[in-house]
XYZ file of C-alpha atoms in Angstrom:
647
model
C -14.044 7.457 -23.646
C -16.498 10.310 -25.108
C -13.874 12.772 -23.065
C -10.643 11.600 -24.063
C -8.973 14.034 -26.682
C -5.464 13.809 -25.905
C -2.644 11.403 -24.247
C -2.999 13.444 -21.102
C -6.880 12.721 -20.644
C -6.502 9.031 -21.153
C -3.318 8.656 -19.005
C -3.860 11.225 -16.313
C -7.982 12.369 -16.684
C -6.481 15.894 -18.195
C -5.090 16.149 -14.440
C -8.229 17.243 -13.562
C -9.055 14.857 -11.390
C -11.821 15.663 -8.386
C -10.727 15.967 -4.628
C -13.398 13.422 -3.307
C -12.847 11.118 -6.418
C -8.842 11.046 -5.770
C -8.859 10.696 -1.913
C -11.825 7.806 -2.223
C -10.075 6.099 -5.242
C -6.539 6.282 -3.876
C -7.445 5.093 -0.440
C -9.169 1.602 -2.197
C -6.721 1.537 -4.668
C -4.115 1.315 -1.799
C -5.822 -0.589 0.999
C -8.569 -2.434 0.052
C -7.571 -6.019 -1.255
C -5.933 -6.203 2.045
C -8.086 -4.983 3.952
C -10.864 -7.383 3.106
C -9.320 -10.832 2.172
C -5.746 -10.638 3.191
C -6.102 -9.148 6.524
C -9.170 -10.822 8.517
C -7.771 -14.457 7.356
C -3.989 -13.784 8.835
C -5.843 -12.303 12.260
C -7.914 -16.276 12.368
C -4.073 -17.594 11.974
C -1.948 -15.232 13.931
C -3.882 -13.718 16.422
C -3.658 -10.350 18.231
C 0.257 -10.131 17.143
C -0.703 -9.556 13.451
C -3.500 -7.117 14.296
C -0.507 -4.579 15.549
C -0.001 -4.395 11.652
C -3.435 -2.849 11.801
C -1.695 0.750 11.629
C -0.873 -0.395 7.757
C -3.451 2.582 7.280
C -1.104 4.836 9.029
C 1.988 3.978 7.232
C 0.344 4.937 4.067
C -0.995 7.871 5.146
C 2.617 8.769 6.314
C 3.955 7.758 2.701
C 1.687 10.251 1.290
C 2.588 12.563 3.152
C 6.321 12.826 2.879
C 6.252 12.860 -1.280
C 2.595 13.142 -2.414
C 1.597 16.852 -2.806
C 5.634 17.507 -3.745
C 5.327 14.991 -6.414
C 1.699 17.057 -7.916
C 3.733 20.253 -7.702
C 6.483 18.884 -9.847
C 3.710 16.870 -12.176
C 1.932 19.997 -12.700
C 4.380 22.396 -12.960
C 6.878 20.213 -15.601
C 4.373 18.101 -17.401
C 5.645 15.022 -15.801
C 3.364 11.596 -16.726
C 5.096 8.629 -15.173
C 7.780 8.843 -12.278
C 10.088 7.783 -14.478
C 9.640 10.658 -16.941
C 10.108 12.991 -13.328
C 13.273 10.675 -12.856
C 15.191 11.263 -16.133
C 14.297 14.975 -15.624
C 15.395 15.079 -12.655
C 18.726 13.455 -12.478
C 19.172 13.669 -16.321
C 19.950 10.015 -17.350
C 17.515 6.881 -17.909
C 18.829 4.715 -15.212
C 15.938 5.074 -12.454
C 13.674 5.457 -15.421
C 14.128 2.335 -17.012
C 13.924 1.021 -12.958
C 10.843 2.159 -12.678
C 9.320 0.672 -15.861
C 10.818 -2.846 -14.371
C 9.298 -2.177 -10.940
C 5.931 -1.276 -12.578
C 5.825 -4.602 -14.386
C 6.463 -6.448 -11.039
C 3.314 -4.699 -9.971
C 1.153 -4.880 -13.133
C 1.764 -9.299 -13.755
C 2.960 -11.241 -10.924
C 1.385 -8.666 -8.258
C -2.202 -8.227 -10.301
C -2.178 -12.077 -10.930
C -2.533 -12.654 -7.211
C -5.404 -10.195 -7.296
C -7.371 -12.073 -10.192
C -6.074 -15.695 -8.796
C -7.783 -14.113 -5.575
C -10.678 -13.188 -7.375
C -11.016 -16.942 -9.050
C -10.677 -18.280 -6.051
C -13.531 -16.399 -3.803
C -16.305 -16.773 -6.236
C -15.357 -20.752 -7.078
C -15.651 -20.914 -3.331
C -19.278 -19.337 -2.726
C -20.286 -20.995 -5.848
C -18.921 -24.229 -4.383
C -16.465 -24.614 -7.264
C -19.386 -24.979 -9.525
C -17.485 -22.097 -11.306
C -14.046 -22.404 -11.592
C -11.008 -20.686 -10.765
C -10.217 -20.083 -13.696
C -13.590 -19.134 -15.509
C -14.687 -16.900 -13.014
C -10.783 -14.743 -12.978
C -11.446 -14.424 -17.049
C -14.808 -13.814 -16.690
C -14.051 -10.516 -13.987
C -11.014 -9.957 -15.459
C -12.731 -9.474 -19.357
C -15.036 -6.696 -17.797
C -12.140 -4.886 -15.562
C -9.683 -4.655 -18.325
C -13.155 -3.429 -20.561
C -13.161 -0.068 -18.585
C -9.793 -0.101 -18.435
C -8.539 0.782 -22.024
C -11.683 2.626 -22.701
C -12.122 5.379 -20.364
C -8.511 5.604 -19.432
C -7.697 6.535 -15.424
C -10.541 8.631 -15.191
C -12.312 5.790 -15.604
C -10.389 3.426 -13.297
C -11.173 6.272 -10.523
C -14.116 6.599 -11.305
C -15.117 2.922 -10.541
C -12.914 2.656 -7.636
C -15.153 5.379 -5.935
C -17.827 2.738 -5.800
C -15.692 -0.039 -5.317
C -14.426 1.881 -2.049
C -18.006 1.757 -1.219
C -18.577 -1.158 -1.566
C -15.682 -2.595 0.163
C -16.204 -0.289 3.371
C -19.652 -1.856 3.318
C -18.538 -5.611 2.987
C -16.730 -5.017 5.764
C -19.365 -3.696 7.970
C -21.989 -5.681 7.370
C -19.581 -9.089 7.938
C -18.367 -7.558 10.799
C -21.247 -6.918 12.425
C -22.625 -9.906 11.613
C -19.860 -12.312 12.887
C -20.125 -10.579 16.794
C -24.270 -10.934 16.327
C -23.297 -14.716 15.978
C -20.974 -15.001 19.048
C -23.117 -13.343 21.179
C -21.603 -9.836 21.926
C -18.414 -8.215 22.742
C -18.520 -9.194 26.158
C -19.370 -12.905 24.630
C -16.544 -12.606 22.654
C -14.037 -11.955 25.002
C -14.832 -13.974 27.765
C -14.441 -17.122 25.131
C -10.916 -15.162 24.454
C -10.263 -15.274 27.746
C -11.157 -19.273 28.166
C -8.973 -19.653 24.974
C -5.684 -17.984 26.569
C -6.149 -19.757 29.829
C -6.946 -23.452 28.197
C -5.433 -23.819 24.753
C -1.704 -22.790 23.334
C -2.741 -21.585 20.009
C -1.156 -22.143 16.653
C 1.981 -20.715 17.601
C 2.434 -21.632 21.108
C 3.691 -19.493 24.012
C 5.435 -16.507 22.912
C 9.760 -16.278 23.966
C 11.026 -13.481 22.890
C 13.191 -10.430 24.330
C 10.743 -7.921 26.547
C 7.732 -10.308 25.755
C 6.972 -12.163 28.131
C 5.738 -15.992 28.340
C 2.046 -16.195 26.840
C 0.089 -17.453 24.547
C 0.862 -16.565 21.087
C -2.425 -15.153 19.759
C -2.701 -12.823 22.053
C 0.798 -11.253 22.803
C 3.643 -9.680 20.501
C 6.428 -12.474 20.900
C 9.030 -9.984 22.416
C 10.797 -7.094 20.560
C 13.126 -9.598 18.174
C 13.988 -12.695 17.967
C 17.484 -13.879 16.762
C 16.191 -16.678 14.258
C 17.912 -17.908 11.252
C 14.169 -16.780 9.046
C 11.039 -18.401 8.408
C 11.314 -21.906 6.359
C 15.270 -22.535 8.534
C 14.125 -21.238 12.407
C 10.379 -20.357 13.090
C 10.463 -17.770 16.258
C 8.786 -18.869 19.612
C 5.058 -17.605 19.617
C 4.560 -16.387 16.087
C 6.652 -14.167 13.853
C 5.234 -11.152 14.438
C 7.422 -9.484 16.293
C 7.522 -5.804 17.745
C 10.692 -5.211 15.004
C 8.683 -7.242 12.686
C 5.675 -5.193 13.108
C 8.092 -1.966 12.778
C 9.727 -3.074 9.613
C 6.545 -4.627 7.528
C 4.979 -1.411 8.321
C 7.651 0.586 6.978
C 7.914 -1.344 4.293
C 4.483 -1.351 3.256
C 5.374 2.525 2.501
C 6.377 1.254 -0.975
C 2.799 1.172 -2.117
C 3.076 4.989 -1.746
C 6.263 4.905 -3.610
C 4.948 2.905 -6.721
C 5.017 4.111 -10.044
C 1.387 3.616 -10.192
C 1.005 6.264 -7.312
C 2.793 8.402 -8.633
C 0.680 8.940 -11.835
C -2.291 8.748 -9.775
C -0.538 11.886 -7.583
C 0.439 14.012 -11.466
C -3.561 13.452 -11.921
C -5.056 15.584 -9.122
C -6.745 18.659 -10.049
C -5.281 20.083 -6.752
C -3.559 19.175 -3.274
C -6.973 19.139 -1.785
C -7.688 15.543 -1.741
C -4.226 14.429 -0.372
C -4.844 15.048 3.376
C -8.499 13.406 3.001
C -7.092 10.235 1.549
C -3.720 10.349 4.328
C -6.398 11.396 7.472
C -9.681 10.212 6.868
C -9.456 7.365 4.050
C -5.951 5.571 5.004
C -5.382 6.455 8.589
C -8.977 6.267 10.206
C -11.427 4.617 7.740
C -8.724 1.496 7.163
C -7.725 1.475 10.488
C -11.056 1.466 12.284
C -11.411 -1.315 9.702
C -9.005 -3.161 10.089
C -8.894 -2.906 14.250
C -12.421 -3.649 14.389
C -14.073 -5.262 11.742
C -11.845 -7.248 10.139
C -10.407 -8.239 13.275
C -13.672 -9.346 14.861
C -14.136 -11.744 11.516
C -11.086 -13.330 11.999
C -11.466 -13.839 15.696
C -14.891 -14.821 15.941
C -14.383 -17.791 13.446
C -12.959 -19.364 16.170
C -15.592 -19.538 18.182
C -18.187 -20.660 15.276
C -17.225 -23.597 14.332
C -13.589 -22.763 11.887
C -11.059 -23.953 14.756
C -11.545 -27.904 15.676
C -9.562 -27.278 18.497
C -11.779 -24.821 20.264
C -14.748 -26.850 18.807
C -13.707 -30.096 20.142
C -12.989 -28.386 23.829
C -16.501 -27.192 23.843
C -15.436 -23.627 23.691
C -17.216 -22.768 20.432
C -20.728 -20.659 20.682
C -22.024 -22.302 17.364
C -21.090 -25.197 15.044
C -22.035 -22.698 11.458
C -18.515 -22.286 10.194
C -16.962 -25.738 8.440
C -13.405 -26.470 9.502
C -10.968 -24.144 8.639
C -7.398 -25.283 8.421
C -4.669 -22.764 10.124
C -2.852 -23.292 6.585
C -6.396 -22.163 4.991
C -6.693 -19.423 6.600
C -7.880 -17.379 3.252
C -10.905 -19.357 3.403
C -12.682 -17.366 6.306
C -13.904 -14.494 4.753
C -15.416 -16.845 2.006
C -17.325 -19.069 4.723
C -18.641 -16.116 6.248
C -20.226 -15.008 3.459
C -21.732 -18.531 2.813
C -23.350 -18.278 6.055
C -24.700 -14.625 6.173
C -26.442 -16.260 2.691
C -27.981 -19.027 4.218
C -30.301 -16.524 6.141
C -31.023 -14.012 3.659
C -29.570 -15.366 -0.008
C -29.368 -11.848 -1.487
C -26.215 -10.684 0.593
C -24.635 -13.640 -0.942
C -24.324 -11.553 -4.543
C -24.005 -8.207 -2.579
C -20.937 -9.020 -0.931
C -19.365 -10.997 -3.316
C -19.584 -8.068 -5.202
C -18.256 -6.334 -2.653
C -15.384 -8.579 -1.981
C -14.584 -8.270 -5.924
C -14.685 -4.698 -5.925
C -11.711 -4.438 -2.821
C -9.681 -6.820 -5.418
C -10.488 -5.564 -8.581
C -9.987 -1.629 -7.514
C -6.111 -2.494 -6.413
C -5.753 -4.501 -9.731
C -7.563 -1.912 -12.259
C -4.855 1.537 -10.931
C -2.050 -1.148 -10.952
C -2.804 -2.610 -14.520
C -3.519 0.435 -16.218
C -1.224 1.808 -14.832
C 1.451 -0.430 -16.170
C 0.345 -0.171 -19.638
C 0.552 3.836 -19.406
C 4.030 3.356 -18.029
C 5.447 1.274 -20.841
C 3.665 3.387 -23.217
C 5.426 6.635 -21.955
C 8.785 5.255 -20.400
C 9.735 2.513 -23.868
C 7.469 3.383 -26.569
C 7.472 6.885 -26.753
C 11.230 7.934 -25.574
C 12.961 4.588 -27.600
C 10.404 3.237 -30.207
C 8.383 5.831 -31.936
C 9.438 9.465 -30.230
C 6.830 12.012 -32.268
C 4.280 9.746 -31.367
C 1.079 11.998 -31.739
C -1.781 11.473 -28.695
C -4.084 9.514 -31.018
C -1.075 6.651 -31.250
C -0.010 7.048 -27.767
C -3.647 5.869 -26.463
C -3.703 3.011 -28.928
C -0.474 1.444 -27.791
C -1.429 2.324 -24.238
C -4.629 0.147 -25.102
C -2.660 -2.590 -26.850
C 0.048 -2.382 -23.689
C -2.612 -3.123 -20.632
C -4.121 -5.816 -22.765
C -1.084 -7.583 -23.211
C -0.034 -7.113 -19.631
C -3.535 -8.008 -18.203
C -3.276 -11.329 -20.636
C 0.561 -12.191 -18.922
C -1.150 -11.754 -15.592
C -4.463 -13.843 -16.638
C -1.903 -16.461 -17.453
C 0.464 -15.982 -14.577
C -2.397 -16.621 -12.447
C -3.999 -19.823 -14.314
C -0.866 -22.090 -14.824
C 1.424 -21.063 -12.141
C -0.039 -19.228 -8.834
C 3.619 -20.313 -7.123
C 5.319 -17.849 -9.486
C 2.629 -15.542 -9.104
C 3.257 -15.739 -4.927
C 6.955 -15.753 -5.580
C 7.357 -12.553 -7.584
C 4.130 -11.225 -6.519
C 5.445 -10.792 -2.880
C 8.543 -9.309 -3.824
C 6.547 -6.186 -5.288
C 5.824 -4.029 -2.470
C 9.459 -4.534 -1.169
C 11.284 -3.771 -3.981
C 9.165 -0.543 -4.883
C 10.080 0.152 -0.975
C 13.812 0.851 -2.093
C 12.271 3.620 -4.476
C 12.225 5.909 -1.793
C 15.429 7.232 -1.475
C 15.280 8.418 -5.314
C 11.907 9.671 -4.487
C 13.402 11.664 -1.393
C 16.198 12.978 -3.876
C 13.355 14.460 -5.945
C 10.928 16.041 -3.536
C 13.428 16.821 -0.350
C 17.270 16.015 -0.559
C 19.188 17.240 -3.668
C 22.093 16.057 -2.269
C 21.162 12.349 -3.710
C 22.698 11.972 -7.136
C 21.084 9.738 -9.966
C 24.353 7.302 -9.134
C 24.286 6.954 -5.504
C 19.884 6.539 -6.006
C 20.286 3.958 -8.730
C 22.963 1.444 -7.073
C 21.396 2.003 -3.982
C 17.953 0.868 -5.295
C 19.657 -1.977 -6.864
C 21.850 -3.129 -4.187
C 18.395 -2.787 -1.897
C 16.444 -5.370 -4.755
C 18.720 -8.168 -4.552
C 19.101 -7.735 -0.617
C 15.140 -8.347 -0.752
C 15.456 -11.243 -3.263
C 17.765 -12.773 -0.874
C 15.541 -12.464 1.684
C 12.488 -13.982 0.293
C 11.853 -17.268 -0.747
C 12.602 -16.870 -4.062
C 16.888 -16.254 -2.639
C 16.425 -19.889 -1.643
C 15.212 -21.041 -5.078
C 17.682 -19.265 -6.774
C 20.352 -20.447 -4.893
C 19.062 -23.893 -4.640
C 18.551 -23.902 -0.801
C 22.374 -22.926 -0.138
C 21.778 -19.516 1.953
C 21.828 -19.655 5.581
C 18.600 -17.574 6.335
C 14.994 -18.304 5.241
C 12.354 -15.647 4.894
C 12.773 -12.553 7.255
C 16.141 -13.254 9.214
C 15.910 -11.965 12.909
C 12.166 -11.281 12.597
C 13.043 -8.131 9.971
C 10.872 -7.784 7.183
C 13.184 -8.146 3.401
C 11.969 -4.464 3.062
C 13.899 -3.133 5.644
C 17.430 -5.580 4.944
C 16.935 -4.278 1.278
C 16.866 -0.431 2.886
C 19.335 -0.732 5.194
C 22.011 -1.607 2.217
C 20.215 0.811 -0.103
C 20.918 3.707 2.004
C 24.321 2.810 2.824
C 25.233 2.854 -0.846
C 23.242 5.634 -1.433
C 24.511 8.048 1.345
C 27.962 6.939 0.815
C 28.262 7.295 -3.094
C 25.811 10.901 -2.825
C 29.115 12.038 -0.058
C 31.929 11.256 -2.798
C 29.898 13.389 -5.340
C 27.085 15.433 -4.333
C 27.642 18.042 -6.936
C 27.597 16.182 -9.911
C 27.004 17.151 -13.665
C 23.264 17.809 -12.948
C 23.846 19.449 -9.909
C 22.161 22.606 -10.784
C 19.233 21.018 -12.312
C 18.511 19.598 -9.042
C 19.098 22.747 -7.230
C 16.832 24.335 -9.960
C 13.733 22.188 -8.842
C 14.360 22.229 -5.262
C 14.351 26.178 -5.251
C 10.306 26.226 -6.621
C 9.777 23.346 -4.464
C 11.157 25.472 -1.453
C 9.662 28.419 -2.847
C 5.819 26.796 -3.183
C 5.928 24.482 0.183
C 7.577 27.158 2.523
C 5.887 26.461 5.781
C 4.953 30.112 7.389
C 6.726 31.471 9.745
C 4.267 31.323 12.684
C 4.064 27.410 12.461
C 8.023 26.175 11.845
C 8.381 25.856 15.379
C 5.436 22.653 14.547
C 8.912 21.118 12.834
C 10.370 19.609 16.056
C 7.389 19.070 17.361
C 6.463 16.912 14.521
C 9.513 14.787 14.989
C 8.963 14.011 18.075
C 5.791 13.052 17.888
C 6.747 10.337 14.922
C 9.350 9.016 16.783
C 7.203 7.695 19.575
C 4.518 7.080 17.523
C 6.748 4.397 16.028
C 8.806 3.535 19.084
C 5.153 2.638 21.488
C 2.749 2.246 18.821
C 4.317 -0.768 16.795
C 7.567 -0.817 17.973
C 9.882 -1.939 20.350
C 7.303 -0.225 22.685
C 4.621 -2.151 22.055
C 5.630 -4.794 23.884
C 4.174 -3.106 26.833
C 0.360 -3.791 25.753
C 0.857 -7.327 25.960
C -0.006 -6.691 30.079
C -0.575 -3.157 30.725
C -4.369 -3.958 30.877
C -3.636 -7.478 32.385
C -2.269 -10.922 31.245
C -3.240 -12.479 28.344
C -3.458 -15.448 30.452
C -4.811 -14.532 33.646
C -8.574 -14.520 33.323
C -11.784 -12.515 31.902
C -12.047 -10.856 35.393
C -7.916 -9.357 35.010
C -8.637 -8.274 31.992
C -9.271 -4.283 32.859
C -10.521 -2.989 29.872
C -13.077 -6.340 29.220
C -10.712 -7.743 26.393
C -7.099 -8.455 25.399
C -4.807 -5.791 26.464
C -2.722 -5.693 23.222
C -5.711 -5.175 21.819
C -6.527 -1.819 24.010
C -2.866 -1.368 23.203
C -3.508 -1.320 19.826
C -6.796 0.783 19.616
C -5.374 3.584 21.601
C -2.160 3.647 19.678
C -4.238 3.710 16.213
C -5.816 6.694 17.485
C -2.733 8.459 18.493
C -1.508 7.629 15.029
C -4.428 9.415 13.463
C -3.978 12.203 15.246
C -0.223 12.303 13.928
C -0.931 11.955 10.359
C -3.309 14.765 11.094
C -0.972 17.069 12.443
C 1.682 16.640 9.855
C -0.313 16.752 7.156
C -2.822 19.830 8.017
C -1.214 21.527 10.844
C 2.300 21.338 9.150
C 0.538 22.117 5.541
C 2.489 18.708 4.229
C -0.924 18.005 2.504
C -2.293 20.967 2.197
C -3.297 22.895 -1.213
C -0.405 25.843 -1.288
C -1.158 29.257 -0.828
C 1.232 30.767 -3.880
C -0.349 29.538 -7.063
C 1.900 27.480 -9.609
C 3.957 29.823 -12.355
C 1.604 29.041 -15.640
C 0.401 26.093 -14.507
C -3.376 26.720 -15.812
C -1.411 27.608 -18.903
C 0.596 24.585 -18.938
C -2.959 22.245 -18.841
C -4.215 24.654 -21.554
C -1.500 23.514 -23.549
C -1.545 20.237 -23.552
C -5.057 20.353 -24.369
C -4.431 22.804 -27.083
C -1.601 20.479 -28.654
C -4.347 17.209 -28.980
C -3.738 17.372 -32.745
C 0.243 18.158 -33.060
C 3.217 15.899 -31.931
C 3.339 13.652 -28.783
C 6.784 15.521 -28.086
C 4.631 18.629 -26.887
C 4.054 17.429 -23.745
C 7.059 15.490 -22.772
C 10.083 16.429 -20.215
C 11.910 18.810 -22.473
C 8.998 19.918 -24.740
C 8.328 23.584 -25.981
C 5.586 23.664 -23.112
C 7.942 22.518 -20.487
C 10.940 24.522 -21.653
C 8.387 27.529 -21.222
C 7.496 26.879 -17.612
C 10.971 26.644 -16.863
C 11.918 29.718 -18.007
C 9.126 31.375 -15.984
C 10.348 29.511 -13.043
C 13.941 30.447 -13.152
């Protein structure tokens, strides 16, 4: 708080944000609720068909990549705060601004009041609900939001360093401590193997196209399925599906595309830390994660006591775990660290604080983050426009209040709203991209064809969540994900088509030279050298069967390549599942993609040429901390001089 002196400390840390402290804050900001209570409950439910979503890690890295260091060059070079101040900029008009101030809010109450609901939840559990839900979410929530309008996002990074920590070492020690308990890898899998032989599983034996006829848990149910959507036609074998796998993990892309990562990208002090958080935090750190850690929780609590079924057929290595309903699947990672306490009751506070650090770093970026937005994208531009940096921070301070106080709410008298709109967040920030694309790559996309595209996209996903059927009072034909395709990618599909059709009719619109104007020092600052454009193709290749074997259609082909599921311990070539090897092997290829485009192909790489008057720029806006709010705007006397050195 001692270092804030002007709007652009408090909103962006005066841009000067670390390397290490980006990459490590970005990569728990993005990854880390999900990684440690989402994910290791689904794997106890769904099996080794869920864990192909595993390269969730990957997708984000791959996000970043396409739009993250563009969107610092732009940030830096024109003073941009929010996306949606780099939107109206851009395609001169406040359509996709005002978009991005709605999408933001679908992030920042409904999305963060599944984080503190989540939050409630896990301590009233370890406490056995001798604290509430509800006291326990204020309680955390009182002390997040504390930090929060103090320090500004240097603060919110700051603490997310040690809450990626912390949540790297939840992980690990839970982990480990879950295969200690079965017995072993080789333990572990040969009660796998017993399981696929003698029991059906949740979903029962898989039916779909290329997939074969196995157990669910421990094959991808065939490439698609043609069902009506969950809630009307539930697909043979579990929903995860190879195109189901594809589409969720393109979708999940929209985390990369939110508003809130796009401040966090204007706030790097250079390019440095992108390819850190893409390679090393994202793609490998998460992954490994996810793959092995959290996947060995969720499996292993079948075999210690959370599944009656494998219980009662004397299949189980212990009786520690209590019952754990398929429907109750959140409850694992909870139990877990009940018992780790029972034999040495210090862990018990270490990783609940470590569990409450994975949820509270995703919350902190996404509700600050909100409250910055509405302070820069409807305060400033409509309400009070020579708001000076003094009044800009105090609204900002009065905004993520009120915002974390809807969410607190949200969360305490309705968690079905909170799940309803909550889930539609990620999805409808997906349909963000092809704006996003018109800014850093295409300037063929005109603010028209971007804006109805994005909106045709949001009410393809509405209609393909649950919330279509409570709108329309159960009258649509489809539930949730027709034909095993995640709403991200139905939303997309009608977004481009509206995008690429309307962009065709009128490509060179009024603010056609605008866009050509930012493109050229975009082109100018990311050239790749000559010696490495031949890396191009190569590049393209390699993504397309990354995504056509590794959790694609493709994919398919690990449910036996190592042996049947069903077949026996002794088939088994590898010692355990073979979607599983599958899965491992493909992870690693996947690293080694993100790698290549983001190093090799200097994606994510700090450029070579230097920005025109950028250190002057920052000067600048430090030097205007005193004078008008308008100084460091889209269109201020600062801006208007770095685009005349640029042109």
């Amino acid at each position: 708080m001692r270092r804030t002196h002007n709007s652009s400390d408090f909103f962006l840390a005066g841009r000067m944000l670390s390397t290490w402290v980006f990459a490590l804050a970005v990569t728990a900001i993005t990854l880390a609720a999900w990684t440690f209570m989402g994910f290791p409950g689904l794997v106890y439910r769904d099996g080794f068909q869920f864990v192909n979503t595993a390269s969730y890690g990957i997708a984000v890295g791959l996000g970043g990549v396409l739009i993250q260091k563009r969107q610092w060059l732009l940030g830096h070079q024109f003073g941009y705060t929010t996306a949606g101040e780099m939107f109206e900029d851009y395609f001169q008009g406040y359509g996709l601004r005002l978009a991005s101030v709605a999408i933001a809010l679908l992030f920042g109450v409904p999305f963060v009041a599944l984080l503190f609901g989540a939050s409630g939840f896990l301590i009233s559990e370890l406490t056995n609900q001798q604290v509430s839900r509800e006291t326990a979410m204020w309680g955390l929530s009182a002390m997040m939001l504390m930090y929060c309008v103090t320090g500004g996002l240097q603060a919110v990074a700051k603490v997310a360093v040690v809450q990626c920590a912390l949540f790297v070492l939840g992980l690990l020690v839970i982990g480990t401590f879950a295969i200690n308990l079965v017995g072993g890898f080789d333990q572990l899998n040969q009660g796998l193997a017993n399981v696929a032989m003698n029991l059906p599983g949740f979903w029962g034996n898989t039916n779909g196209l290329g997939g074969g006829s196995f157990p669910g848990y421990f094959a991808i149910p065939g490439v698609i399925q043609w069902t009506a959507g969950i809630g009307i036609e539930s697909p043979d074998g579990g929903p995860w599906t190879a195109i189901m796998c594809l589409t969720f993990m393109l979708t999940v892309m929209g985390i990369q595309s939110s508003p809130a990562l796009s401040m966090w990208s204007f706030s790097a002090k250079s390019a440095q830390g992108f390819d850190i958080h893409q390679v090393w935090g994202a793609a490998f750190t998460c992954g490994l994660l996810m793959l092995v850690f959290a996947t060995l929780i969720g499996v292993c609590a079948h075999f210690l006591g959370a599944n009656a079924e494998v219980t009662d057929a004397e299949m189980a290595t212990a009786n520690l775990l209590p019952a754990v309903a398929m429907a109750e699947h959140n409850k694992v990672v909870p139990h877990f660290i009940q018992l780790i306490s029972q034999q040495n009751p210090l862990l018990l506070g270490v990783l609940a604080v470590c569990a409450i650090a994975a949820l509270q770093a995703t919350a902190a970026a996404f509700l600050f983050s909100t409250g910055a937005i509405l302070t820069k994208d409807l305060y400033l531009p409509f309400i009070h426009p020579n708001a000076d940096h003094r009044k800009q921070i105090l609204i900002a301070r009065i905004a993520i209040s009120l915002v974390c106080l809807a969410a607190l709410l949200l969360a305490s008298y309705s968690m079905t709203a909170s799940l309803l709109f909550g889930s539609l967040a990620i999805s409808v920030s997906f349909q963000l991209w092809p704006a996003l694309l018109g800014v850093t790559r295409f300037p063929w996309i005109t603010q028209k064809a971007a804006l109805l595209g994005l909106v045709a996209g949001v009410i393809v996903v509405v209609l393909t969540e649950p919330i279509g059927q409570r709108l329309t009072a159960g009258a649509l034909p489809w539930g949730r994900w027709p034909w095993t395709i995640h709403s991200g990618v139905w939303g997309m599909f009608f977004n481009i088509v509206v995008c690429l059709a309307l962009s065709a009719t009128a490509a060179r619109d009024s603010n056609w030279h605008r866009r050509v104007e930012i493109h050229g020092f975009l082109t100018q600052v990311c050239a790749i050298r000559n010696s490495r454009r031949w890396l191009k193709p190569v590049a393209g290749v390699m993504v397309l069967i990354w995504l056509f074997f590794g959790i694609g259609p493709g994919s398919v082909i690990g449910n036996i390549l190592f042996g049947e599921p069903n077949a026996g311990y002794e088939s088994w070539h590898l010692g355990m599942p073979s979607v599983w090897a599958w899965q491992i092997m493909w992870w690693a290829v996947g690293v080694g993609m993100v790698w290549y485009l983001a190093v090799r192909l200097e994606q994510s790489t700090a450029p070579e040429q230097l920005l025109v008057d950028a250190t002057k720029f920052v000067d600048a806006e430090r030097a205007s901390s005193m004078e008008s709010g308008s100084a460091n705007r889209p269109g201020g006397p600062v801006i208007q001089h770095v685009r005349k050195r640029v042109s």
